[in-house]
Amino acid sequence: MIPMRFAPCLKDQKIKPVIPGKSNRKKRIRHDKSAYKNRNVIERCFGRLKDFRRIATRYDKLAGNFFSALCLVAIVAYWL
C-alpha cells in the first residue's frame, strides 16, 4: 500500500474520478455520474459471470478454450 504522502493526486495524473467520495467527506469530489453508472453495469456483469465456477477459477489453460467457455456462460447467464 502506498503511504498517503506519496500517493499522487488524480488531477496530477489527469485522471477523471468515476467513483464518488464518501458522503461524510468535507471536500466533495466531482465525479462523472454516467461513467459511474456504466462502470456499475460492467461490475455486475463480471459478478454474474463469476458465479460459474469454471470461469471464476479458470479451469481452461488455453485462452481460446477459456474464451469459448466465457461466451457460453454469458449466453446462458443472460439468455435464461
Coordinates of C-alpha atoms in Angstrom, one line a residue:
M1 CA 0.0 0.0 0.0
I2 CA 1.3 3.5 -0.9
P3 CA 1.6 5.9 2.0
M4 CA -0.6 8.9 1.7
R5 CA 2.2 11.4 1.4
F6 CA 3.5 9.6 -1.7
A7 CA 0.1 8.9 -3.3
P8 CA -0.3 11.1 -6.4
C9 CA -3.4 13.1 -6.8
L10 CA -5.8 12.2 -9.6
K11 CA -5.6 15.7 -11.0
D12 CA -1.8 15.4 -11.3
Q13 CA -2.1 12.3 -13.4
K14 CA -5.1 13.8 -15.4
I15 CA -7.4 11.0 -14.3
K16 CA -11.1 11.8 -14.2
P17 CA -12.7 10.4 -11.0
V18 CA -15.5 8.0 -11.6
I19 CA -16.3 6.7 -8.1
P20 CA -17.9 9.3 -5.8
G21 CA -16.3 10.1 -2.4
K22 CA -17.8 9.1 0.9
S23 CA -21.0 11.0 1.9
N24 CA -19.3 12.4 5.1
R25 CA -16.3 13.8 3.2
K26 CA -15.7 17.5 3.9
K27 CA -14.5 18.4 0.4
R28 CA -16.7 16.9 -2.3
I29 CA -15.1 15.2 -5.3
R30 CA -16.8 15.9 -8.6
H31 CA -17.3 12.7 -10.5
D32 CA -18.9 11.6 -13.8
K33 CA -22.3 10.1 -12.9
S34 CA -22.9 8.5 -16.3
A35 CA -19.5 6.8 -16.3
Y36 CA -20.1 5.5 -12.7
K37 CA -23.4 4.1 -13.9
N38 CA -21.8 2.3 -16.8
R39 CA -19.0 1.0 -14.5
N40 CA -21.6 -0.4 -12.2
V41 CA -23.2 -2.3 -15.1
I42 CA -19.8 -3.8 -16.1
E43 CA -19.0 -4.8 -12.5
R44 CA -22.4 -6.5 -12.1
C45 CA -21.8 -8.4 -15.4
F46 CA -18.4 -9.7 -14.1
G47 CA -20.0 -10.7 -10.8
R48 CA -22.7 -12.6 -12.6
L49 CA -20.2 -14.4 -14.8
K50 CA -18.0 -15.3 -11.8
D51 CA -21.0 -17.2 -10.3
F52 CA -19.9 -20.0 -12.6
R53 CA -17.1 -21.9 -11.1
R54 CA -15.4 -22.8 -14.3
I55 CA -15.0 -19.1 -15.2
A56 CA -14.0 -17.9 -11.7
T57 CA -11.2 -20.5 -11.2
R58 CA -10.2 -20.5 -14.9
Y59 CA -10.0 -24.3 -15.4
D60 CA -9.1 -23.9 -19.1
K61 CA -5.4 -23.3 -19.7
L62 CA -5.7 -22.2 -23.3
A63 CA -7.0 -18.7 -24.0
G64 CA -9.2 -19.9 -26.8
N65 CA -10.9 -22.6 -24.7
F66 CA -11.4 -20.1 -21.8
F67 CA -12.9 -17.5 -24.2
S68 CA -15.3 -20.0 -25.7
A69 CA -16.4 -21.1 -22.2
L70 CA -16.8 -17.5 -21.2
C71 CA -19.0 -16.9 -24.3
L72 CA -21.1 -20.0 -23.5
V73 CA -21.6 -18.9 -19.9
A74 CA -22.5 -15.4 -21.0
I75 CA -25.2 -16.8 -23.3
V76 CA -26.6 -19.0 -20.5
A77 CA -26.4 -16.3 -17.8
Y78 CA -28.1 -13.6 -19.9
W79 CA -30.5 -15.6 -22.0
L80 CA -32.1 -17.6 -19.2

